[in-house]
Short mmCIF file of C-alpha atoms and ligand atoms in Angstrom, two decimals:
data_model
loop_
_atom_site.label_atom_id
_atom_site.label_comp_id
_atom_site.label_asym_id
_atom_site.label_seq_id
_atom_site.Cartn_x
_atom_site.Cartn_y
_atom_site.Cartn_z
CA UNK A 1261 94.38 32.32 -16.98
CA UNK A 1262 92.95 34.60 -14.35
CA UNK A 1263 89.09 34.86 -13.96
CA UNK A 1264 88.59 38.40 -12.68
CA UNK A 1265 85.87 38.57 -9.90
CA UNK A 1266 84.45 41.13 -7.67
CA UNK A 1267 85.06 40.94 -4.46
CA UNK A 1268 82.62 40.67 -1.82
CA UNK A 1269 81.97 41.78 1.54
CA UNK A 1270 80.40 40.04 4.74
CA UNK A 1271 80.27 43.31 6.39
CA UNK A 1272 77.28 44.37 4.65
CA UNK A 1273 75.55 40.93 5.71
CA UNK A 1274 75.95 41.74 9.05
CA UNK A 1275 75.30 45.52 9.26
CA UNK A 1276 71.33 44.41 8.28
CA UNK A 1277 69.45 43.07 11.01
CA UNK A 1278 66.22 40.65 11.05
CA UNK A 1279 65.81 42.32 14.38
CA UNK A 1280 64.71 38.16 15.04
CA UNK A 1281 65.86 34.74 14.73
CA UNK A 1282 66.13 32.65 11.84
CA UNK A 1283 65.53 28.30 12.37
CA UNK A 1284 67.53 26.46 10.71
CA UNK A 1285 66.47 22.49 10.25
CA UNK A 1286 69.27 19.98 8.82
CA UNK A 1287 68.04 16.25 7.54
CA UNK A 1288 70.10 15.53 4.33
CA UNK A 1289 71.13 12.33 5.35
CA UNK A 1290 72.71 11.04 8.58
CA UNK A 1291 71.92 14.32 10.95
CA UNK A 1292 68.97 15.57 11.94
CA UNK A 1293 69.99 18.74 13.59
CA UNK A 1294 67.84 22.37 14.56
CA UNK A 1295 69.75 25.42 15.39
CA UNK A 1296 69.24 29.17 14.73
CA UNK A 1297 70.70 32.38 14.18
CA UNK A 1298 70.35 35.85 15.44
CA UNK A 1299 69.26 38.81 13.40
CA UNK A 1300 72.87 39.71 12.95
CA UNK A 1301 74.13 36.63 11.73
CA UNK A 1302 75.66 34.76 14.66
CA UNK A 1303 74.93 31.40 15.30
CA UNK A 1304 73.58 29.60 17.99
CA UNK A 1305 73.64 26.39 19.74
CA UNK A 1306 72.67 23.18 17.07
CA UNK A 1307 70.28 20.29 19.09
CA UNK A 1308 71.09 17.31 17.03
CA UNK A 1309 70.70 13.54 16.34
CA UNK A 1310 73.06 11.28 14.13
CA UNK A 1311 72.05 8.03 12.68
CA UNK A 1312 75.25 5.81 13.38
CA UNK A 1313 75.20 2.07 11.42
CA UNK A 1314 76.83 -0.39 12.98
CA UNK A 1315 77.59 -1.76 9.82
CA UNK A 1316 77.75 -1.01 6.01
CA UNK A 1317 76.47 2.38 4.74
CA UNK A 1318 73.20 4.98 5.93
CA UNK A 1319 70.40 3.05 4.95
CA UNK A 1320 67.60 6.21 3.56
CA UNK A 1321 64.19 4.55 4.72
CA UNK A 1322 66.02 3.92 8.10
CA UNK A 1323 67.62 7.49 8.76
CA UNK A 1324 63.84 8.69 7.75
CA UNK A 1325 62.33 7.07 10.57
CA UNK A 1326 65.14 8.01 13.31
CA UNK A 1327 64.87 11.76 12.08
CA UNK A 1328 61.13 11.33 12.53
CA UNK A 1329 61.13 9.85 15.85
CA UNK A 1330 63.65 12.39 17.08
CA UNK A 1331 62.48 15.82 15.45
CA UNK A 1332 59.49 16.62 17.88
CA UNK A 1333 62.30 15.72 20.88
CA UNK A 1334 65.07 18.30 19.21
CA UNK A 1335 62.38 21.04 18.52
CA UNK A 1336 61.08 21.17 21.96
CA UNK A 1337 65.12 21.09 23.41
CA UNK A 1338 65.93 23.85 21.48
CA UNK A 1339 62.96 25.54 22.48
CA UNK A 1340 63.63 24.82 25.93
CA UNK A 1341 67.65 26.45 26.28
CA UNK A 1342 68.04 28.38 22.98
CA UNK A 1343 65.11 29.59 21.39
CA UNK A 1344 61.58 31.87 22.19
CA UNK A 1345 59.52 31.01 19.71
CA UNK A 1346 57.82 34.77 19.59
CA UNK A 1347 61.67 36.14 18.33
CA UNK A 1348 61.75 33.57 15.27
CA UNK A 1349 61.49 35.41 11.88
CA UNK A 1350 61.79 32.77 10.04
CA UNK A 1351 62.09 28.89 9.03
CA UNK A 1352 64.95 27.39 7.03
CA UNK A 1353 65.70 24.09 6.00
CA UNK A 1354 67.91 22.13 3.93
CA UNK A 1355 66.06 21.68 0.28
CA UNK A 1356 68.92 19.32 -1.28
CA UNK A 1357 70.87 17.83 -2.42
CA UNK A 1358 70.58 14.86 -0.02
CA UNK A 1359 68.97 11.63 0.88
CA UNK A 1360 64.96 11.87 -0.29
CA UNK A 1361 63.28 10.08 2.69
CA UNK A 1362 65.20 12.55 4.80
CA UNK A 1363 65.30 15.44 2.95
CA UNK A 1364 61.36 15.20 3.41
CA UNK A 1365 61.12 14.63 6.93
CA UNK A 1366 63.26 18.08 7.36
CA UNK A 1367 61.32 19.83 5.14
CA UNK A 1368 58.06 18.66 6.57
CA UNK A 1369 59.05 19.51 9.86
CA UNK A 1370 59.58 23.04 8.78
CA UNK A 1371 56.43 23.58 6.66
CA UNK A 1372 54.52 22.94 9.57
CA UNK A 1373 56.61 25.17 11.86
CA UNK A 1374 56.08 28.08 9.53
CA UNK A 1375 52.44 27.36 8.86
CA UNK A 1376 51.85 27.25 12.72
CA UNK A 1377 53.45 30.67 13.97
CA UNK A 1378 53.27 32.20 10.67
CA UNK A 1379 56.67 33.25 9.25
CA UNK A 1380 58.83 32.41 6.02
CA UNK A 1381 59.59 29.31 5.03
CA UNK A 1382 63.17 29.26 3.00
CA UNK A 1383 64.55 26.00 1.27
CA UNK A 1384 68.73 26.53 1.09
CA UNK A 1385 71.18 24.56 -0.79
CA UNK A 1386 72.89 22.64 1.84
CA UNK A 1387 76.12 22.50 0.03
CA UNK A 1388 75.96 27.04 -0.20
CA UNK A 1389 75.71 26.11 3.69
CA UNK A 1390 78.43 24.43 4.50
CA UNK A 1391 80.16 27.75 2.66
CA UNK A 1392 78.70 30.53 3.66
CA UNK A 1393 78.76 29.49 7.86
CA UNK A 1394 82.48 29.38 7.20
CA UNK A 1395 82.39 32.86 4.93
CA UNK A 1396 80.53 34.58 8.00
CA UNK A 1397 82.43 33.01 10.73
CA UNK A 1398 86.10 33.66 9.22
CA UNK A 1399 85.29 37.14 7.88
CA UNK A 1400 86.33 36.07 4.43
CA UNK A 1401 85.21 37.96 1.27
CA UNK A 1402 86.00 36.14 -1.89
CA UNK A 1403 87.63 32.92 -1.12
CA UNK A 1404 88.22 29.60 -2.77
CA UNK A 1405 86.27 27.01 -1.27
CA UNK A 1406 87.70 23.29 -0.72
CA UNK A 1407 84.37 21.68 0.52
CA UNK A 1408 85.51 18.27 1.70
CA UNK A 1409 82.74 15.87 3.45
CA UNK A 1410 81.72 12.74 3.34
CA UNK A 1411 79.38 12.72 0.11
CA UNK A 1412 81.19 16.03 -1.46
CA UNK A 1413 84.86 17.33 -2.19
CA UNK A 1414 84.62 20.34 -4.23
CA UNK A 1415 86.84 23.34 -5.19
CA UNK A 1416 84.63 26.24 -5.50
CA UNK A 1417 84.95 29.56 -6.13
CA UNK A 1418 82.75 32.56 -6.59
CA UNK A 1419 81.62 33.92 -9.72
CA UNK A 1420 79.13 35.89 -11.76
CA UNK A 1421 76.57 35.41 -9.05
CA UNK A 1422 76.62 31.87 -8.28
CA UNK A 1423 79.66 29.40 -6.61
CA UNK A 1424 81.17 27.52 -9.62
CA UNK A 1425 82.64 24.20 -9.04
CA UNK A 1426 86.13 24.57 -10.67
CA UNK A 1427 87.13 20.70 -9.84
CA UNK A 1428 85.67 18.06 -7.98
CA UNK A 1429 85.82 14.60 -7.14
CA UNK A 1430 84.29 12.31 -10.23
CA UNK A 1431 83.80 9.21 -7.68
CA UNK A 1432 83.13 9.15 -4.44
CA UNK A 1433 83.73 11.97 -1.54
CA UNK A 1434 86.63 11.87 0.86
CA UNK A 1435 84.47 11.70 3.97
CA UNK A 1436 82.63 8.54 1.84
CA UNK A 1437 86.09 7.10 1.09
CA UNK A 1438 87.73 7.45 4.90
CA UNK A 1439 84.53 5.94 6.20
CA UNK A 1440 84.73 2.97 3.91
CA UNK A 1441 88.16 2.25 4.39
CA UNK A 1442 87.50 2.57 8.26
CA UNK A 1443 84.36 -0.06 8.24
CA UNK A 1444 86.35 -2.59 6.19
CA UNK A 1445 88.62 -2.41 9.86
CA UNK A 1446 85.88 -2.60 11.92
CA UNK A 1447 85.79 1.43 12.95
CA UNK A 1448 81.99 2.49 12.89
CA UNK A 1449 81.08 5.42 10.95
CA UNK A 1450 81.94 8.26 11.03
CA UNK A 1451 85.59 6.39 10.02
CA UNK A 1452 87.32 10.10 9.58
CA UNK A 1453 88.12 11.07 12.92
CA UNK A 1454 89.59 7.49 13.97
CA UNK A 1455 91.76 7.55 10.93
CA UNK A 1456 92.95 10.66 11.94
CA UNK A 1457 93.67 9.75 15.54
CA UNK A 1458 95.37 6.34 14.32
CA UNK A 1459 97.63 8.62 11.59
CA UNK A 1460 98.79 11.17 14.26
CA UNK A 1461 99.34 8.20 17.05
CA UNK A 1462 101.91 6.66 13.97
CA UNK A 1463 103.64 9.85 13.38
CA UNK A 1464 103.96 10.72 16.94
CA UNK A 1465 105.91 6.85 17.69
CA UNK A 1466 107.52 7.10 13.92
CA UNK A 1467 108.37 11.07 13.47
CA UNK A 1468 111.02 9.96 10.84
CA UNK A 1469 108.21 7.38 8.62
CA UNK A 1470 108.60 7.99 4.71
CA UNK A 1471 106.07 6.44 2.39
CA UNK A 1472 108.27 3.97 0.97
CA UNK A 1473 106.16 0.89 1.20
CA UNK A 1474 103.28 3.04 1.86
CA UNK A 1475 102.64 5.03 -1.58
CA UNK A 1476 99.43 4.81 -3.21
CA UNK A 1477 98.16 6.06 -6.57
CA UNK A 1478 97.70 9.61 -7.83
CA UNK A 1479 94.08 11.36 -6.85
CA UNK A 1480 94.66 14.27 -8.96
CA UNK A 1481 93.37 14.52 -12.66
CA UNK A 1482 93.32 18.17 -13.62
CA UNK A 1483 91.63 19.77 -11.94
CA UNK A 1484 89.43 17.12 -10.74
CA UNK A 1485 90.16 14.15 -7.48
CA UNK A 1486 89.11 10.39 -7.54
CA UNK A 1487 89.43 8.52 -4.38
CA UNK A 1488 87.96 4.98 -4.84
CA UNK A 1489 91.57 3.62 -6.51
CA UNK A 1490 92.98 5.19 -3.27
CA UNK A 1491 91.13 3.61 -1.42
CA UNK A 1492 91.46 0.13 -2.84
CA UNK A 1493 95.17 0.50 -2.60
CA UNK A 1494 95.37 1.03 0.98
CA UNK A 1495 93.09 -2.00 1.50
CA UNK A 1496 95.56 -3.73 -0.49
CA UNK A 1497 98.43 -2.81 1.45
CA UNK A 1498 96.41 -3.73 5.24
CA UNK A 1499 95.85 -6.89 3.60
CA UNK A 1500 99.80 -7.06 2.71
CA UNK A 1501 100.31 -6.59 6.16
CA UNK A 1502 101.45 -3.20 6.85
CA UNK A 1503 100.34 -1.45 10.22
CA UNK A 1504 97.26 -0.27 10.16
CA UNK A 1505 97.91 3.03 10.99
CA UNK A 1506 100.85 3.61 8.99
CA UNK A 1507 98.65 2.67 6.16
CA UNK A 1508 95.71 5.59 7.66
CA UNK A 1509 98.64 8.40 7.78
CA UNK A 1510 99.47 7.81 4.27
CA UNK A 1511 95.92 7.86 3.03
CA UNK A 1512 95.96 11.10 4.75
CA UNK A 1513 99.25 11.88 2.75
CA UNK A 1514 98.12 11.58 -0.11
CA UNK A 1515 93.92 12.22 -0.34
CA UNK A 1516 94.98 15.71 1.47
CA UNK A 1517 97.73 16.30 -0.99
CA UNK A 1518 95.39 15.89 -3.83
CA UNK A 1519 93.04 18.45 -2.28
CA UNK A 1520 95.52 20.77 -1.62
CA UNK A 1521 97.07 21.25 -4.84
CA UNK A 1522 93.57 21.23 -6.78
CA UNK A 1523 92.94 24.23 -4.17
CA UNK A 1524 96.29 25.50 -5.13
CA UNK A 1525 95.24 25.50 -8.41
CA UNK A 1526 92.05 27.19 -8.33
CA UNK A 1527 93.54 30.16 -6.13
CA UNK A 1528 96.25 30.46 -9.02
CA UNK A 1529 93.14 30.31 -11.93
CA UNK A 1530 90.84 32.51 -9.89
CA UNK A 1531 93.32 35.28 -9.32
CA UNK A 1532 92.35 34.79 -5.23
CA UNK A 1533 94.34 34.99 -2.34
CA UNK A 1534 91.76 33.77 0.52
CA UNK A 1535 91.37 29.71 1.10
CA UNK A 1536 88.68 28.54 3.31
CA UNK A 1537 87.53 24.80 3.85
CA UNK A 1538 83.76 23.70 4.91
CA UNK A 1539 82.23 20.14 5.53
CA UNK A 1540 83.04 17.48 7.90
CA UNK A 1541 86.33 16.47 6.60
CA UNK A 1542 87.13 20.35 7.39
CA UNK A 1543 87.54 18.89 10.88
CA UNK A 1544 90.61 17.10 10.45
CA UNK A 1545 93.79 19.20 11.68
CA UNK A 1546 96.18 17.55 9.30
CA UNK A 1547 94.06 18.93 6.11
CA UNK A 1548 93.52 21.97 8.21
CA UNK A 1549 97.78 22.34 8.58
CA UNK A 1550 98.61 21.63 5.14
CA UNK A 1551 96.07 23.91 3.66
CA UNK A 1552 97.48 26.31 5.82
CA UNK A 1553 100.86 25.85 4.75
CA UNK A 1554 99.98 26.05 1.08
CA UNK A 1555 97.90 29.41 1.55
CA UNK A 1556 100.83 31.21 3.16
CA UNK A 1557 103.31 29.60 0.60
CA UNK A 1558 101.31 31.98 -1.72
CA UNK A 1559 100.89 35.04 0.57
CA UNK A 1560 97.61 34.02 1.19
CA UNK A 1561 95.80 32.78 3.99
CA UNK A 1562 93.43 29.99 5.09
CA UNK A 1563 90.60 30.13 7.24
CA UNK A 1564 88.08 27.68 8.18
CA UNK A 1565 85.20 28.30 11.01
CA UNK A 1566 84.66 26.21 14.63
CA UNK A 1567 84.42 22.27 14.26
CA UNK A 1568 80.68 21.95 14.99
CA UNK A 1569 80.05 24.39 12.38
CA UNK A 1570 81.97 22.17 9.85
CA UNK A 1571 80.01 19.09 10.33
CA UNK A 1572 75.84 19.20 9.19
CA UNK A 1573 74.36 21.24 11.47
CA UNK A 1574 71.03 23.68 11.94
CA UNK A 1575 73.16 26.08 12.32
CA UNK A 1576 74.33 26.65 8.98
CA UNK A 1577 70.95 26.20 7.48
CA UNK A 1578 69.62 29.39 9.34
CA UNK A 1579 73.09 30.95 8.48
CA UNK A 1580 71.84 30.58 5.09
CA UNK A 1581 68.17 30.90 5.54
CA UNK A 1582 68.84 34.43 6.72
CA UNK A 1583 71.36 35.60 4.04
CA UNK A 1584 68.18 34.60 1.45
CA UNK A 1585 65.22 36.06 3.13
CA UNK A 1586 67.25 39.33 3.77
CA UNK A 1587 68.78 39.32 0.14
CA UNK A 1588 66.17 37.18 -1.66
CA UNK A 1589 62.26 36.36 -0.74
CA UNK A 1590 61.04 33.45 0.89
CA UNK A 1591 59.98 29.63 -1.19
CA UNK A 1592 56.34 29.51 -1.58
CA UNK A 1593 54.86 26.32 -0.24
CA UNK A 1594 54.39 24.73 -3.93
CA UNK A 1595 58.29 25.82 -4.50
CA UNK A 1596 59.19 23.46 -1.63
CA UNK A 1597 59.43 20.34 -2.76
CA UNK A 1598 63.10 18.46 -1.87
CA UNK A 1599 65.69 18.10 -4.54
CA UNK A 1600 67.62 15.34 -4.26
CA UNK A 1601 70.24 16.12 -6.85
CA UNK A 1602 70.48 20.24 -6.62
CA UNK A 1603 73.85 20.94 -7.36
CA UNK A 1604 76.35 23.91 -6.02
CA UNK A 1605 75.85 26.25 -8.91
CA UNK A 1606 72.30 26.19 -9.28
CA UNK A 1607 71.68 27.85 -6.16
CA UNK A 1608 71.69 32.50 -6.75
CA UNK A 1609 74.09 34.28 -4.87
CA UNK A 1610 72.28 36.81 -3.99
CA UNK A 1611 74.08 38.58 -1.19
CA UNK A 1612 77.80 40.55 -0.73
P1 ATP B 2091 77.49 16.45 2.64
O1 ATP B 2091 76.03 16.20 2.36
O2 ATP B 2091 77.84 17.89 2.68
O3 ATP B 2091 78.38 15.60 1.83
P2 ATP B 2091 77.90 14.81 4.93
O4 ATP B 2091 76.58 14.11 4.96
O5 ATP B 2091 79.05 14.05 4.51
O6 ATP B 2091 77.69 16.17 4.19
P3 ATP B 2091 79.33 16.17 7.06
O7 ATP B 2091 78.91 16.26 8.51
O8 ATP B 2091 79.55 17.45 6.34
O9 ATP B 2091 78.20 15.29 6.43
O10 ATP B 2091 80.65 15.30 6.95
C1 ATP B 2091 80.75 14.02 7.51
C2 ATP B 2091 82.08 13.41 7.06
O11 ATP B 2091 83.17 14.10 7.69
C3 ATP B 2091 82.23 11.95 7.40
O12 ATP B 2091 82.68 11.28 6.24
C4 ATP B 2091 83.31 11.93 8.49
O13 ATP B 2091 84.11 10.77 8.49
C5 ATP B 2091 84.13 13.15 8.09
N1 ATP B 2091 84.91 13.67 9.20
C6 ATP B 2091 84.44 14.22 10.36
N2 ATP B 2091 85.48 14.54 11.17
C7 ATP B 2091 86.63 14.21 10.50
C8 ATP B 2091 88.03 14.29 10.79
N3 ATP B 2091 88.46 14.77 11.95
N4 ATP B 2091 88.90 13.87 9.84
C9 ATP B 2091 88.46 13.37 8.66
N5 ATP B 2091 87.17 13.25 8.35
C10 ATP B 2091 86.25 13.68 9.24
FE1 FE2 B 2092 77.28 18.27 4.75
#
């Protein structure tokens, strides 16, 4: 089956200008993060502040109150280095879906900005986000999307006016699942990037390892991904014994694989050539070097934009913010209100 689509262009994104900049505030759940864009569409500089447990998981009352104490701090930083407040057009923030204590905090912070120098105020979908940074930084037009982050992993792609989700994961996220199987070793959160260090360390001393001994179950099922029996099996086999991170380069192995050929997959469906990854997980050059592999495999190609644009970020919210109020109109003040649960494909694509 191939589902026909238009296909886009960013070009005409960036040929409009605000002639200003657009704010961008991020509080979803562990970040709390301001950063802008110019009227053309290039990002700036992100001030930001993560909440980092020392142990179990990112309690929502508790990330309120550090985004709280450190928003007035961030917004005077970025005032500071980045940003004259006379240039800013506009104020965006990240609507949902995310944590509700923090999701309010965010958009608090930005209703007030907006009320007090009088511009726009412009809830996003922070999901759309973490795509369309990438879709402006990598010059792609009509891609499939593998968003892969800690509460997400989604394969997206473009259609009749809004980003369907063609498969996704029905547990938990990859980021979520890395970061779980990282505490239960005693690696603080964020696990992902420690996993990845301790899985390139074992390849580099074992170059000729195999995954005998090391195989774990199946993610894929159609065209969705599961993780949490992954994730109990490679608990299982540290508790067996195995090395530790012979046991994080398979889970790499394998939660990649499953990614990969679900993206495969959806580039096949969709009739599209372009592949381009978003979200922290995005971060990881292993997932960035298979993807890669698989893209040209097809005569396509894979693109994904700068690391601190992959993690949550202001950034990407004013990315956003801009494509909407250029595209779209602004959210009235009584249209505002968080939601916690907004999903990919509720959001109106609006722009090329
Ligand atoms: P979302 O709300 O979009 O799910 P999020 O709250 O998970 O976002 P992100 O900053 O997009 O936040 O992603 C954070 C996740 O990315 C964490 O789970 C972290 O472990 C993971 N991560 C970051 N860097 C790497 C890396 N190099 N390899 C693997 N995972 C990574
Ligand atoms: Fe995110």
């Amino acid at each position: 089956m191939v589902i026909a689509t238009s296909a886009p262009s960013c070009e005409a994104n960036r040929s409009r200008d605000l002639g200003g900049v657009v704010i961008g505030i991020e509080s979803t759940a562990h970040t709390f993060s301001i950063g802008w864009v110019d009227g053309v569409g290039v990002p700036g500089k992100s001030v930001s502040a993560f909440v980092r447990p020392v142990e179990g998981g990112i309690h929502p009352r508790e990330a309120a109150d550090h985004h709280a104490q450190h928003a007035g701090g961030i917004l005077r930083e970025l005032l500071s280095d980045e940003v004259v407040l006379s240039d800013v057009k506009a104020i965006a923030f990240s609507q949902g879906p995310g944590l509700g204590p923090c999701l309010r905090i965010g958009a608090s912070v930005a209703r007030s900005l907006a009320f007090q120098i009088d511009v726009p105020l412009i809830g996003v979908n922070h999901c759309v986000a973490h795509i369309e940074v990438g879709r402006e930084r990598c010059d792609c037009d009509d891609p499939v999307l593998l968003y892969a982050s800690g509460g997400n992993t989604q394969v997206i792609a473009r259609l009749d006016g809004r980003y369907r989700v063609l498969g996704e994961t029905l547990d938990i996220g990859i980021g979520n699942m890395l970061d779980k199987f990282a505490r239960a070793q005693g690696i603080p959160f964020p696990g992902g990037p420690k996993v990845e260090k301790l899985a390139m360390e074992w390849l580099s001393e074992n170059p000729d390892s195999t995954l005998d001994g090391l195989e774990l179950p199946y993610a894929v099922q159609g065209m969705d991904l599961a993780f949490s029996g992954l994730l109990s099996a490679a608990l299982n086999l540290v508790e067996k014994g195995m090395p530790l991170p012979a046991v994080c380069w398979s889970l790499q192995e394998h939660a990649f694989a499953a990614c990969v050929e679900v993206a495969e997959r959806a580039m096949a469906h969709a009739g599209k050539s372009e592949l381009l990854l978003g979200g922290g997980v995005a971060c990881n050059d292993k997932l960035r070097a298979m993807c890669a592999g698989m893209a040209s495999s097809r005569g396509g190609s894979s693109h994904v934009p700068e690391k601190f644009l992959c993690v949550d970020n202001g950034s990407m919210i004013a990315t956003l913010g801009r494509l909407q109020l250029l595209w779209g109109s602004p959210t009235a003040l009584d249209e505002s209100g968080v939601k916690q649960d907004l999903r990919t494909d509720e959001t109106p694509i609006l722009w090329n």
